[in-house]
mmCIF file of C-alpha atoms in Angstrom:
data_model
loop_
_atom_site.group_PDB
_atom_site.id
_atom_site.type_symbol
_atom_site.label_atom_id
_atom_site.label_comp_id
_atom_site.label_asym_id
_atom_site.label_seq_id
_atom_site.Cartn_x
_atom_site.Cartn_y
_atom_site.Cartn_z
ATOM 1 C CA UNK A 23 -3.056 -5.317 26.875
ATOM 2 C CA UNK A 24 -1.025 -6.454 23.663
ATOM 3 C CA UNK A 25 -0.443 -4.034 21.250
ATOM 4 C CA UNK A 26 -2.047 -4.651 17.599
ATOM 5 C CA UNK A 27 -0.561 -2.907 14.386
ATOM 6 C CA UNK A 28 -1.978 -3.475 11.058
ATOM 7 C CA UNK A 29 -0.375 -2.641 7.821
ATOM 8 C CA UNK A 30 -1.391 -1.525 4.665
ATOM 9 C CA UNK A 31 0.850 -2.998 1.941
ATOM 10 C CA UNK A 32 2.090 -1.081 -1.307
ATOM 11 C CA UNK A 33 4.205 2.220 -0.713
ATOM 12 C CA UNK A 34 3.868 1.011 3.319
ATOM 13 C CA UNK A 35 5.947 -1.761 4.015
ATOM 14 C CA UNK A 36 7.522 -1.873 0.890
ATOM 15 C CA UNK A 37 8.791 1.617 -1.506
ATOM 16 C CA UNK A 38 6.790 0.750 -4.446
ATOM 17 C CA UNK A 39 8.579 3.065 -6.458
ATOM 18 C CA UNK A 40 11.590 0.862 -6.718
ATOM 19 C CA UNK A 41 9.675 -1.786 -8.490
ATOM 20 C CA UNK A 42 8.090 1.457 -10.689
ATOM 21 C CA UNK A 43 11.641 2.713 -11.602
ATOM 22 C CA UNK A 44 13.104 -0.703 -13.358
ATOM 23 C CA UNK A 45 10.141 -0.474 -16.120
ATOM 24 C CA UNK A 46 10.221 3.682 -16.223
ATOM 25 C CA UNK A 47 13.646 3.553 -16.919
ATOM 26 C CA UNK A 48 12.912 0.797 -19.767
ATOM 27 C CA UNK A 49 10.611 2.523 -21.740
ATOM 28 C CA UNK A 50 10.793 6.148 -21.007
ATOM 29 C CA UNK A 51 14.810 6.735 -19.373
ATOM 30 C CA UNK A 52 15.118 9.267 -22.300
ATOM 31 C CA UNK A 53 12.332 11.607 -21.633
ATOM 32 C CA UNK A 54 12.219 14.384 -19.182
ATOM 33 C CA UNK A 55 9.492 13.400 -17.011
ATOM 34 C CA UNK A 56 11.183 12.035 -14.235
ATOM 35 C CA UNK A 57 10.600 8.737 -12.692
ATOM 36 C CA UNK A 58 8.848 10.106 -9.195
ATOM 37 C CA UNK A 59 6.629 12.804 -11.539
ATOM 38 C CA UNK A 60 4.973 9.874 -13.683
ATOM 39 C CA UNK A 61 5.063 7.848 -10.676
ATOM 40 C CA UNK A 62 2.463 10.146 -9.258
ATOM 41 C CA UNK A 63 0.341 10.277 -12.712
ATOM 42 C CA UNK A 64 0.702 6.062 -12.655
ATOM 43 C CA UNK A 65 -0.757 5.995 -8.938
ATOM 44 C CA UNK A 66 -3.750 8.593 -9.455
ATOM 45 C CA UNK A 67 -4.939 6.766 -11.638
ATOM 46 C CA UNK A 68 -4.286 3.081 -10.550
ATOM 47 C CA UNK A 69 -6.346 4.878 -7.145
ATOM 48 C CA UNK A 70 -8.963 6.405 -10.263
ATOM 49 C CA UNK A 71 -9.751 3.000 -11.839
ATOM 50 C CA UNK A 72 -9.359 0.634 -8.844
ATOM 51 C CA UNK A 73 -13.160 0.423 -7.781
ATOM 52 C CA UNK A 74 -14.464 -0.670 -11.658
ATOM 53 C CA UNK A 75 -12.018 -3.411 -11.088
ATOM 54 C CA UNK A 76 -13.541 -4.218 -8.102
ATOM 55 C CA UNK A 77 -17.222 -4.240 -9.742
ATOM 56 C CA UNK A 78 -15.878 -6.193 -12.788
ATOM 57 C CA UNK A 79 -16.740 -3.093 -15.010
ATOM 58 C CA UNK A 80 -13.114 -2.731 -16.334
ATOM 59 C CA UNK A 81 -10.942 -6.366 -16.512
ATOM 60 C CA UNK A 82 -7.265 -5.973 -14.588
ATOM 61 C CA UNK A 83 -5.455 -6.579 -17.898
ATOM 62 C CA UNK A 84 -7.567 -3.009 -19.303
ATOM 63 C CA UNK A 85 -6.644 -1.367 -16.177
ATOM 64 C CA UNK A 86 -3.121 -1.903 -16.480
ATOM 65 C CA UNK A 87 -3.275 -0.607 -19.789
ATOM 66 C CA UNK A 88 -5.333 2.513 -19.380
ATOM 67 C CA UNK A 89 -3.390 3.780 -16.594
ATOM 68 C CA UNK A 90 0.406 4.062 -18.165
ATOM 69 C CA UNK A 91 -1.422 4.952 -21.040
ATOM 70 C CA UNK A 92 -3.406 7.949 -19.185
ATOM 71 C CA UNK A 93 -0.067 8.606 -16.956
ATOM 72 C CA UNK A 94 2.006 9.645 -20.079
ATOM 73 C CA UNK A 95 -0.445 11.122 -22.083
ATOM 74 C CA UNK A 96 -0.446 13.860 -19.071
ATOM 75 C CA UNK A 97 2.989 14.192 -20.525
ATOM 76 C CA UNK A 98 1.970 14.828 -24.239
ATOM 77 C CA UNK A 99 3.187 11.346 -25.109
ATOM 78 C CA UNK A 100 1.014 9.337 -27.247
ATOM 79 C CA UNK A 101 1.224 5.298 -26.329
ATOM 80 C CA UNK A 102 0.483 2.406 -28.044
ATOM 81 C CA UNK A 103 -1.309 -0.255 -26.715
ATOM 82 C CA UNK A 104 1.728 -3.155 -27.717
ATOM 83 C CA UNK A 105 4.216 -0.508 -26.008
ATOM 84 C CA UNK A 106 1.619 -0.055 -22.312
ATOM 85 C CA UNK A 107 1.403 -3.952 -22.453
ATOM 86 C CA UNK A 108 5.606 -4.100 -22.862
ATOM 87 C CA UNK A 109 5.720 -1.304 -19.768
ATOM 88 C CA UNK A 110 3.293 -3.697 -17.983
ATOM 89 C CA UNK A 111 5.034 -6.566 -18.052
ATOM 90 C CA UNK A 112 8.682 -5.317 -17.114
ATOM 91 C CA UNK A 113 6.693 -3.674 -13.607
ATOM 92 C CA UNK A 114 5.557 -6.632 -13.073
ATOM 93 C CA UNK A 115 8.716 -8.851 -13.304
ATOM 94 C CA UNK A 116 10.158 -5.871 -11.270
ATOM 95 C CA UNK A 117 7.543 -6.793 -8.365
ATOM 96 C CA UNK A 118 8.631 -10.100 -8.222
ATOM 97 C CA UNK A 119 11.788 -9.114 -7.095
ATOM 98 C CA UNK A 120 10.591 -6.405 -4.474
ATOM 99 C CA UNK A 121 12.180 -6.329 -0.860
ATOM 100 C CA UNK A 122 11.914 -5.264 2.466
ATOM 101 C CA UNK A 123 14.523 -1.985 3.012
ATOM 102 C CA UNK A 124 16.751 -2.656 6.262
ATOM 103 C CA UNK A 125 14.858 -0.292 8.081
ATOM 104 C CA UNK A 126 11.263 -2.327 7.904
ATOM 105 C CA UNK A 127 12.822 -5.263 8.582
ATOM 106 C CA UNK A 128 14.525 -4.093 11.692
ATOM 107 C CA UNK A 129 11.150 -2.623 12.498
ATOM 108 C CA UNK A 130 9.266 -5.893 11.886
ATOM 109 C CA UNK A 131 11.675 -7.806 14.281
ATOM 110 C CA UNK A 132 11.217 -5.481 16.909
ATOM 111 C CA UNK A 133 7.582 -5.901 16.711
ATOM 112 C CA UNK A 134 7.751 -9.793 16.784
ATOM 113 C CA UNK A 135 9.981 -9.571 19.469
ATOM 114 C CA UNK A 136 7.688 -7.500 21.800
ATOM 115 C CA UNK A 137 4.833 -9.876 20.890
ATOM 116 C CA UNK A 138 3.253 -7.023 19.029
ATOM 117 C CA UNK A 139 0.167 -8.867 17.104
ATOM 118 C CA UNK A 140 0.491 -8.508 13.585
ATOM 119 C CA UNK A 141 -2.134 -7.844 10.717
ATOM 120 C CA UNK A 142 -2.105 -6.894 7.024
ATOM 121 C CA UNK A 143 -5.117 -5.380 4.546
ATOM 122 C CA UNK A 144 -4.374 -4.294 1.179
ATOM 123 C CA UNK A 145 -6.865 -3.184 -1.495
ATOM 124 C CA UNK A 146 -5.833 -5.804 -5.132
ATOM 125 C CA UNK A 147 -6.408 -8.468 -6.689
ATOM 126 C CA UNK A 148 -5.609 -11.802 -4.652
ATOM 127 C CA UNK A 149 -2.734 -14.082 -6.793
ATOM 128 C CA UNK A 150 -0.933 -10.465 -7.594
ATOM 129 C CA UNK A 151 -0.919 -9.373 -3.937
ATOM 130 C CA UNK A 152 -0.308 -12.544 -2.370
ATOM 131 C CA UNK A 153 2.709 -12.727 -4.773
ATOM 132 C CA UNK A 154 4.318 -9.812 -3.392
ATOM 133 C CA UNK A 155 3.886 -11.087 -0.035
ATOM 134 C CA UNK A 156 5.943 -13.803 -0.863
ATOM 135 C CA UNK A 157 8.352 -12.048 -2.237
ATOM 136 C CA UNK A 158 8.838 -9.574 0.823
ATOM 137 C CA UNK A 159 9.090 -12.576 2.893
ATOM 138 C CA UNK A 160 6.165 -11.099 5.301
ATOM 139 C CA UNK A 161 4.867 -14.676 6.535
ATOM 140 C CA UNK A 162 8.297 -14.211 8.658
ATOM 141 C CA UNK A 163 6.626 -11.415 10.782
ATOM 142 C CA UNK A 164 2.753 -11.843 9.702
ATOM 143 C CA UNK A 165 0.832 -14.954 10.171
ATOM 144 C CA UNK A 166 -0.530 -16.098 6.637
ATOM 145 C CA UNK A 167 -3.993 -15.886 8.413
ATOM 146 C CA UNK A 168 -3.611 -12.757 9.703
ATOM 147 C CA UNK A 169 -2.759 -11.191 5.793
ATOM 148 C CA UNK A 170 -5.926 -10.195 3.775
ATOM 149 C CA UNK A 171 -6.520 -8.479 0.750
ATOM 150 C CA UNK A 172 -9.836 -7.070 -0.753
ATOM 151 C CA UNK A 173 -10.701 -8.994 -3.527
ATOM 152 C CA UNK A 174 -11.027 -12.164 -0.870
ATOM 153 C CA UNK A 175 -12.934 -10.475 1.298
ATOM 154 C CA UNK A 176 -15.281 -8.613 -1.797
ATOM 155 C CA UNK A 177 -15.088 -5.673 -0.223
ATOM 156 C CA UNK A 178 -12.326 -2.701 0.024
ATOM 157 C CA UNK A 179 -10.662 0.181 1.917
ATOM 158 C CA UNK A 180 -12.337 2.765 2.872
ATOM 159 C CA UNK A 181 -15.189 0.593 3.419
ATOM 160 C CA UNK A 182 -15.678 0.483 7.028
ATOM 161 C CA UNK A 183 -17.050 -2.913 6.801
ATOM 162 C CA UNK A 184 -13.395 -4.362 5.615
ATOM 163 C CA UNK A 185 -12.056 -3.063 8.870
ATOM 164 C CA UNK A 186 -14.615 -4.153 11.129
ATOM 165 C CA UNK A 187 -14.511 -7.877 9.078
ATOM 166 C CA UNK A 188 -10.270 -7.977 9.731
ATOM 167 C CA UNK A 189 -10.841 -6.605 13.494
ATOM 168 C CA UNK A 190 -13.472 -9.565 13.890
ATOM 169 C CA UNK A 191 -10.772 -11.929 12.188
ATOM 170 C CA UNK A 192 -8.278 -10.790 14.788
ATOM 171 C CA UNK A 193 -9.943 -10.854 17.657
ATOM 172 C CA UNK A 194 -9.400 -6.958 18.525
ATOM 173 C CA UNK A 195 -11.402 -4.822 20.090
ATOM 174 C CA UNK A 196 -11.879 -1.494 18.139
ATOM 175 C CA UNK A 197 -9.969 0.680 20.394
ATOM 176 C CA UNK A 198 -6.444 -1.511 20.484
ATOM 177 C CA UNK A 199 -5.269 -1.550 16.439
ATOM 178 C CA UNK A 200 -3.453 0.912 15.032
ATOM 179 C CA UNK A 201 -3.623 1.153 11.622
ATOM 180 C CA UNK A 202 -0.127 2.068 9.131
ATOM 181 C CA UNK A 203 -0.807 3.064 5.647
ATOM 182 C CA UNK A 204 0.071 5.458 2.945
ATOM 183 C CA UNK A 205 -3.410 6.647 1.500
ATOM 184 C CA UNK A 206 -5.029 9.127 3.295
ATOM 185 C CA UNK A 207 -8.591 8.144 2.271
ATOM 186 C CA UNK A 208 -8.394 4.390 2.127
ATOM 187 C CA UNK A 209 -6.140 3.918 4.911
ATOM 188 C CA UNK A 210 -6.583 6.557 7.215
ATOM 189 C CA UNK A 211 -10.041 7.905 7.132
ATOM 190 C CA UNK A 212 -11.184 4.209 6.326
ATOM 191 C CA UNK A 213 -9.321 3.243 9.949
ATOM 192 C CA UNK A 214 -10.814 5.969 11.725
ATOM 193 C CA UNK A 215 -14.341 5.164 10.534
ATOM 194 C CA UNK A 216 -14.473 2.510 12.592
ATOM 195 C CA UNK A 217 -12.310 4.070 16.037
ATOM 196 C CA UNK A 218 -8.261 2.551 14.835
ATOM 197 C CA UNK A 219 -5.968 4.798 15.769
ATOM 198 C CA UNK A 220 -4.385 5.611 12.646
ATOM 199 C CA UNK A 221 -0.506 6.292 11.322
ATOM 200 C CA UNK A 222 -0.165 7.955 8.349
ATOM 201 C CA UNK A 223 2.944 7.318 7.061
ATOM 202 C CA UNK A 224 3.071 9.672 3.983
ATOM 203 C CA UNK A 225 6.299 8.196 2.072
ATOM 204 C CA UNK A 226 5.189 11.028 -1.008
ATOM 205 C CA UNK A 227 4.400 14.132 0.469
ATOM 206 C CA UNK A 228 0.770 13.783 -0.367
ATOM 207 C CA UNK A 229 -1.813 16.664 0.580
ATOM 208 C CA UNK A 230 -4.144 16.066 3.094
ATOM 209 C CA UNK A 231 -7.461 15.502 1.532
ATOM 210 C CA UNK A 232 -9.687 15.915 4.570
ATOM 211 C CA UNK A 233 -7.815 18.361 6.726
ATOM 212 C CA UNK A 234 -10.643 18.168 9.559
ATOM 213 C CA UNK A 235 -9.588 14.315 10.259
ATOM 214 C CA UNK A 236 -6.746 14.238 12.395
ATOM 215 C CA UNK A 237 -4.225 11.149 12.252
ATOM 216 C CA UNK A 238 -3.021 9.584 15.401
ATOM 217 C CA UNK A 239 0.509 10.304 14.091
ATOM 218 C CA UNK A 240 2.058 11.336 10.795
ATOM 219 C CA UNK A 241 5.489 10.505 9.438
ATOM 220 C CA UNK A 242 7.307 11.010 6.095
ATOM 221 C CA UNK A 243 10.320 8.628 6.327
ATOM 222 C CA UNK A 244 10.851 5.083 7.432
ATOM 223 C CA UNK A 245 12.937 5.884 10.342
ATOM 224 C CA UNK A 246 10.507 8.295 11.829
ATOM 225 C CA UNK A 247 7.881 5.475 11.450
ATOM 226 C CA UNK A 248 9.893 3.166 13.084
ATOM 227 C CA UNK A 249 10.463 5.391 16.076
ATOM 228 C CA UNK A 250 7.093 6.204 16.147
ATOM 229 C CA UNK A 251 6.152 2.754 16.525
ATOM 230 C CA UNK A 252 8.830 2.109 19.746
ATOM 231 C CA UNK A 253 7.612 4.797 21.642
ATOM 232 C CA UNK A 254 3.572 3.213 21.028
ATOM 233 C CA UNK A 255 5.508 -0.192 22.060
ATOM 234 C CA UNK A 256 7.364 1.514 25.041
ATOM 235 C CA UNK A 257 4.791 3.900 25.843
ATOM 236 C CA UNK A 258 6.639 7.141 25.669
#
């Protein structure tokens, strides 16, 4: 039986803090907060907001405002709207110029070259996800068809229906993916909903939210991940 992995996008295959770090260093290099600390802030609430996107409660251009904007205000630093639009914009043109580190790419080719079948899911908006894609260069490892993100399929992780839709999309059975992502409640727990064995790969050091669901493996760092992954391959 061929193996099946299927990867979560942002802070998976790709360090989204290096994209972060270009527009932190912008706008607030002089202030003591430190690039991984608002980082955090900027994610929690991206994570906070993401579902009244979703609904079409809150419009992607408000989110993207109100979330720098909430991030440094945990700070004590009072933003202006012309100055969150400014930080949004320079994170942005830093995304566009995102890559793969050596590691994931080495990974990636060792997966195409064991016939490993490839799948991606990421929770977004289409044109902005697709776009980093693109940029990454994934369609070298990932079928386009095998790539799907939430706001095409109008649903989203944890929803155990998103799984179950990409599984059908696949062709897998439910006991054969294994599911790589960085969120413990979208990725993980929404894997394991629907019986994907599950690798957290916890780039942050995030706390376990749930600590009575158990991951099929956990790793911090993107060697351990890919030696993880060649011992599922080689069946150590």
């Amino acid at each position: 039986m061929n193996k099946v992995m299927i990867f979560d996008l942002d802070d998976t295959l790709y360090d989204q803090l290096s994209g972060f770090e270009y527009a932190y260093y912008r706008h607030f290099g002089d202030t003591e907060i430190g690039v991984e600390r608002l980082y955090r802030h900027f994610r929690l609430y991206s994570e906070e907001l993401f579902e009244a996107t979703q609904t079409g409660a809150l419009s992607l251009a408000d989110m993207h405002i109100i979330r720098i904007t909430r991030a440094v205000a945990d700070f004590d630093i009072e933003l202006p709207e012309e100055k969150a639009r400014a930080f949004q914009r320079d994170y942005e043109y830093a995304q566009q110029h995102i890559a793969l580190s050596p590691t994931m790419i080495e990974m990636l080719q060792y997966l195409v070259r064991n016939d490993v079948k490839l799948g991606l899911l990421t929770n977004g908006e289409s044109d902005r996800q697709r776009a980093k894609m693109k940029a990454l260069g994934l369609n070298q490892y990932i079928p386009e068809s095998n790539m799907f993100v939430s706001a095409e399929l109008h649903m989203s992780k944890p929803d155990p229906a998103i799984f179950e839709t990409v599984g059908k999309q696949l062709e897998v059975d439910s006991s054969e993916p294994y599911f790589i992502g960085d969120h413990f409640d979208n990725d993980i727990f929404g894997a394991m909903q629907v019986g994907w064995k599950t690798i957290w790969f916890n780039r942050r050091n995030r706390p376990q939210t749930d600590t009575t669901k158990h991951p099929t493996k956990t790793v911090m760092t993107e060697k351990a991940l890919f030696e993880v992954v060649q011992n599922i391959i080689e069946g150590a």
